PDB file of C-alpha atoms in Angstrom:
ATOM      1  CA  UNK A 203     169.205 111.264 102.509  1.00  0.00           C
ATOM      2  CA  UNK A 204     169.228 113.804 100.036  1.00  0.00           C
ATOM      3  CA  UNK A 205     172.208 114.909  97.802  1.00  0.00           C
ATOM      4  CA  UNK A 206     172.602 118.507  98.327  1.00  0.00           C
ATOM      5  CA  UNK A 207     175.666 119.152  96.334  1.00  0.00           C
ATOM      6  CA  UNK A 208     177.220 118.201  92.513  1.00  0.00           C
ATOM      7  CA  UNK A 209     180.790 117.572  93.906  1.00  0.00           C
ATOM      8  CA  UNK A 210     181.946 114.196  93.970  1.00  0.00           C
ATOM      9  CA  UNK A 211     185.906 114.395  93.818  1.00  0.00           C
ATOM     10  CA  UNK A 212     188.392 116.784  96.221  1.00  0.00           C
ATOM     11  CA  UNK A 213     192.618 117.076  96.117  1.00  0.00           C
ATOM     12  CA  UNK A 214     194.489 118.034  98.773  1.00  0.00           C
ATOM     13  CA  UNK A 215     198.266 119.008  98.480  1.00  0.00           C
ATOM     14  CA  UNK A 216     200.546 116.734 100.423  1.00  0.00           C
ATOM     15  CA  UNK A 217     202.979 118.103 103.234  1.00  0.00           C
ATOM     16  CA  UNK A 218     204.448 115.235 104.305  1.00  0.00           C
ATOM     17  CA  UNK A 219     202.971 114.966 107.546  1.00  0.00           C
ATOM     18  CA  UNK A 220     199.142 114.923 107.256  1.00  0.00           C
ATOM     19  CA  UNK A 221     197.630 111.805 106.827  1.00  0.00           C
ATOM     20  CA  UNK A 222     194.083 112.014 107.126  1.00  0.00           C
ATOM     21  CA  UNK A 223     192.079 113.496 104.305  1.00  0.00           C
ATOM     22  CA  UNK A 224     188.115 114.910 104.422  1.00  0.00           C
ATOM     23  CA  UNK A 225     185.604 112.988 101.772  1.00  0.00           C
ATOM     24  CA  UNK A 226     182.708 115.410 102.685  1.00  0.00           C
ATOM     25  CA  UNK A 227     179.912 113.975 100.492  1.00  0.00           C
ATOM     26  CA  UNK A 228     178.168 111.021 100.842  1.00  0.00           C
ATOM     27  CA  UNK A 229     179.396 107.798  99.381  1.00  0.00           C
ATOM     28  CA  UNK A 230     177.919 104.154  99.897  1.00  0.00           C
ATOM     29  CA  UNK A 231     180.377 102.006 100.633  1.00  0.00           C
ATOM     30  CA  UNK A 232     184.535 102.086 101.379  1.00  0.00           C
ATOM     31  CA  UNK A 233     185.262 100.739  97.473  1.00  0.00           C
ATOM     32  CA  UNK A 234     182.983 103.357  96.268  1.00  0.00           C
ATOM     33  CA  UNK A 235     186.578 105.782  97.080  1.00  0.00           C
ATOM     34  CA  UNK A 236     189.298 105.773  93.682  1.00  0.00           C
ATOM     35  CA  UNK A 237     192.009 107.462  95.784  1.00  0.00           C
ATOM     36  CA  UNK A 238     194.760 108.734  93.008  1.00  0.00           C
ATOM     37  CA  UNK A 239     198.348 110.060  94.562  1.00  0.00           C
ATOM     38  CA  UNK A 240     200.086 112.514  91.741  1.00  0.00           C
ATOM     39  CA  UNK A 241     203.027 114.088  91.703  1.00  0.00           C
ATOM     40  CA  UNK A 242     202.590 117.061  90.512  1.00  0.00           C
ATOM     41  CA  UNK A 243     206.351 118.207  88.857  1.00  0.00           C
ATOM     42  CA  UNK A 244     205.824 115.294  86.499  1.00  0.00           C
ATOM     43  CA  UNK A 245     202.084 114.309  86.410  1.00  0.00           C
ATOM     44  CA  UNK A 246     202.403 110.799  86.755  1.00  0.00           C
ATOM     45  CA  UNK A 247     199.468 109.210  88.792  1.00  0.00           C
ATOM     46  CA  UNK A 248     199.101 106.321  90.868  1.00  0.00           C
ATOM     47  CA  UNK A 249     195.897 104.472  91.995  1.00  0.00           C
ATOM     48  CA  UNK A 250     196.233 103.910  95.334  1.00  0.00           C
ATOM     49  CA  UNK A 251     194.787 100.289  96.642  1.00  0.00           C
ATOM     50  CA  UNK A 252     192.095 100.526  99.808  1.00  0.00           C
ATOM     51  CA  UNK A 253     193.606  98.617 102.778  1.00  0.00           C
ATOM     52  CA  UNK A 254     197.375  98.431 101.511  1.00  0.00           C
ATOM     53  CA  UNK A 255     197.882 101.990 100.870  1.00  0.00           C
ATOM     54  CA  UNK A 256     194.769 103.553 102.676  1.00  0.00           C
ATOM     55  CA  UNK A 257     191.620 102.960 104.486  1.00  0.00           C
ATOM     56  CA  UNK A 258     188.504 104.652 104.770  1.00  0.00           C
ATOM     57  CA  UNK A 259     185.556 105.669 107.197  1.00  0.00           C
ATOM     58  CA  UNK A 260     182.182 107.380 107.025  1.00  0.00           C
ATOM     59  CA  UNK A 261     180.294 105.168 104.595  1.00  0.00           C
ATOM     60  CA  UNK A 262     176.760 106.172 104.518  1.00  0.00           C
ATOM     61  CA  UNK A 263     177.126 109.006 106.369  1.00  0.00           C
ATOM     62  CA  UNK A 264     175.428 111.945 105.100  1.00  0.00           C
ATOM     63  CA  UNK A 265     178.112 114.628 105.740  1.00  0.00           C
ATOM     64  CA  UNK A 266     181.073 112.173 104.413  1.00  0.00           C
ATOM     65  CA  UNK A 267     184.098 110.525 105.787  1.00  0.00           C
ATOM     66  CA  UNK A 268     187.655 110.381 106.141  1.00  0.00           C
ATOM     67  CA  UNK A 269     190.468 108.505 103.992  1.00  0.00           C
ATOM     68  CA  UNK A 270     193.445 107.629 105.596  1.00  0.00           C
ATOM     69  CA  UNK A 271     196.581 107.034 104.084  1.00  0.00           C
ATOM     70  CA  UNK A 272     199.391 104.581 105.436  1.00  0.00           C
ATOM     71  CA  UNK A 273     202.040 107.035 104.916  1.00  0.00           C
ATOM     72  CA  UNK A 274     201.958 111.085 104.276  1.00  0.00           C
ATOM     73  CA  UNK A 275     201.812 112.744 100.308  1.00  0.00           C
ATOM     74  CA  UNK A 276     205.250 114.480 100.437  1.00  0.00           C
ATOM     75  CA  UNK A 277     204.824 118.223  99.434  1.00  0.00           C
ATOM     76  CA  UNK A 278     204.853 118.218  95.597  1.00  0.00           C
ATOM     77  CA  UNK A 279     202.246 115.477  95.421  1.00  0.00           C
ATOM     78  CA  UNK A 280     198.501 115.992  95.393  1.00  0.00           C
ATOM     79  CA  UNK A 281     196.340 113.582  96.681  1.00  0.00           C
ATOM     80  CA  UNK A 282     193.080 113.487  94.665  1.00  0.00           C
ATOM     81  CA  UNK A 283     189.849 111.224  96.169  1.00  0.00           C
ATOM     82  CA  UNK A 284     187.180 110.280  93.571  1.00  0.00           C
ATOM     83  CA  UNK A 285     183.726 109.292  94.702  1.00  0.00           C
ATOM     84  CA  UNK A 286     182.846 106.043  91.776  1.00  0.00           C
ATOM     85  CA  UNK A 287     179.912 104.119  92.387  1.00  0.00           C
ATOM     86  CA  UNK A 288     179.211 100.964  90.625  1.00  0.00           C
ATOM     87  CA  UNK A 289     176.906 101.324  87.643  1.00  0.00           C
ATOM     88  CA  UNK A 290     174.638  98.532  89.039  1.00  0.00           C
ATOM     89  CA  UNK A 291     170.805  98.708  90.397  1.00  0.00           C
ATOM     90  CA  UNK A 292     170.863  95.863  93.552  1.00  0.00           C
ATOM     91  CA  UNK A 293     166.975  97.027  94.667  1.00  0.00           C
ATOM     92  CA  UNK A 294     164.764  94.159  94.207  1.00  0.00           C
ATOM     93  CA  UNK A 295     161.361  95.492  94.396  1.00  0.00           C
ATOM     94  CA  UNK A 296     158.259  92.885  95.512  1.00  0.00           C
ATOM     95  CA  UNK A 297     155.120  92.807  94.113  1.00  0.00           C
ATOM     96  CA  UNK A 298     152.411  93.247  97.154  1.00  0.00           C
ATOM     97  CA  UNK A 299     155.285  93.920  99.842  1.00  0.00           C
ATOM     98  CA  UNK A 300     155.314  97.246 101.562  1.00  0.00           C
ATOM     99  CA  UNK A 301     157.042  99.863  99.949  1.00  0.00           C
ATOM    100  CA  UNK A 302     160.337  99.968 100.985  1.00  0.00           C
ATOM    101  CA  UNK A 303     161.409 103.975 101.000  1.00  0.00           C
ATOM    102  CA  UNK A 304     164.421 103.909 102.634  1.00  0.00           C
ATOM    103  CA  UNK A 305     165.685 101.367  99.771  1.00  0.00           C
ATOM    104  CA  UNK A 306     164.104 103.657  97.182  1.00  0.00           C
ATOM    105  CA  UNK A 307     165.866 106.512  98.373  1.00  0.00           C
ATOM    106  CA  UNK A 308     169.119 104.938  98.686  1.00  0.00           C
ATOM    107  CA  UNK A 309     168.858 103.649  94.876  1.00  0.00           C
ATOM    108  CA  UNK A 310     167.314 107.326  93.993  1.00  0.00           C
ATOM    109  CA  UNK A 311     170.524 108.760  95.986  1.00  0.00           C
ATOM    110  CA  UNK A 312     172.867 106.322  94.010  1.00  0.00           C
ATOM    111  CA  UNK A 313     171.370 107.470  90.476  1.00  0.00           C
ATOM    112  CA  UNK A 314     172.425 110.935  91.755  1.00  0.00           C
ATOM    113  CA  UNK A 315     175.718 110.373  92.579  1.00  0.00           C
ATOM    114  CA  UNK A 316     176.000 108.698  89.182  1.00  0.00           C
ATOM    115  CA  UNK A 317     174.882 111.136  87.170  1.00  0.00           C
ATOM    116  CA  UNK A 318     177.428 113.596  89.144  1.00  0.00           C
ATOM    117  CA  UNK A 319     180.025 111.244  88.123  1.00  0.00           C
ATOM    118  CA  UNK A 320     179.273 111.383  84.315  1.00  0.00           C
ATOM    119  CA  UNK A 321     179.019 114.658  84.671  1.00  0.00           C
ATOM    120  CA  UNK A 322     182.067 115.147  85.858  1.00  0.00           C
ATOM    121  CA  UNK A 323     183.672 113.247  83.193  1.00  0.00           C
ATOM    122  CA  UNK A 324     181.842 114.813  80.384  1.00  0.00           C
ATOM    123  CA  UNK A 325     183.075 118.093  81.645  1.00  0.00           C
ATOM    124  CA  UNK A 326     186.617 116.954  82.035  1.00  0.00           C
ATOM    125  CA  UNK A 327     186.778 115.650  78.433  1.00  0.00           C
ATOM    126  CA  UNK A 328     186.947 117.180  75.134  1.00  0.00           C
ATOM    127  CA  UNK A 329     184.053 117.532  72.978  1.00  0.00           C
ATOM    128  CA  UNK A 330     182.494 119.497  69.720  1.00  0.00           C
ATOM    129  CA  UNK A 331     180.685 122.603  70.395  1.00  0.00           C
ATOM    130  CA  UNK A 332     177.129 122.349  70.345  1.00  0.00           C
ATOM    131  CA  UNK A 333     177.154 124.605  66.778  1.00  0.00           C
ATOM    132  CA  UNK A 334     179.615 121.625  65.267  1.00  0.00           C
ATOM    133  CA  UNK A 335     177.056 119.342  63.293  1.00  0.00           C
TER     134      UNK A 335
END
């Protein structure tokens, strides 16, 4: 697959009926989904846990998935998905096997979505201008 865009996080504002939110960018696996539930009058934020307070479909698909949550953000919270993949490399190339492109491409795909994520939190943070020595 390719990665055609740099986004790797959406928020939604509850209404306290909606359920099901969009992911629409690729992600690996269900865990690869920080799903963070804020409320927004007092900024606290809690990390919601997959399977007790949400689950999740669409890993692996190119165009995303969909995170459900077990019960509705009220209005006045925003619901804010994360896309975090592990910073691990799992392809074991063989010497003399046949080249294995679909595994390369997943692995190239995951260094993308890695690099979005640490750009994303290099851009959220604060930091010396590039003058400052």
């Amino acid at each position: 697959m390719t990665i055609s865009t740099t986004a790797n996080r959406v928020s939604t504002a509850g209404n306290g009926s909606t359920t099901a939110f969009s992911f629409p960018y690729l992600f690996l696996a269900n865990d690869d989904l920080k799903v963070i539930l804020k409320v927004d009058s007092t900024g606290v934020e809690t990390v919601k846990e997959i399977t007790t307070h949400y689950t999740v479909t669409g890993a692996g698909v190119a165009s995303g998935g969909t995170v459900t949550m077990g019960s509705a953000p009220a209005s006045g919270e925003t619901l804010v998905i994360i896309r975090e993949e592990q910073f691990t490399q799992t392809l074991d190339l063989v010497e003399n096997d046949p080249f294995p492109s679909n595994s390369v491409e997943q692995q190239l795909d995951t260094l993308t979505m890695l690099a979005q994520q640490l750009n994303t939190e290099v851009t959220r943070s604060v930091k010396l201008s590039d003058g400052d020595t």
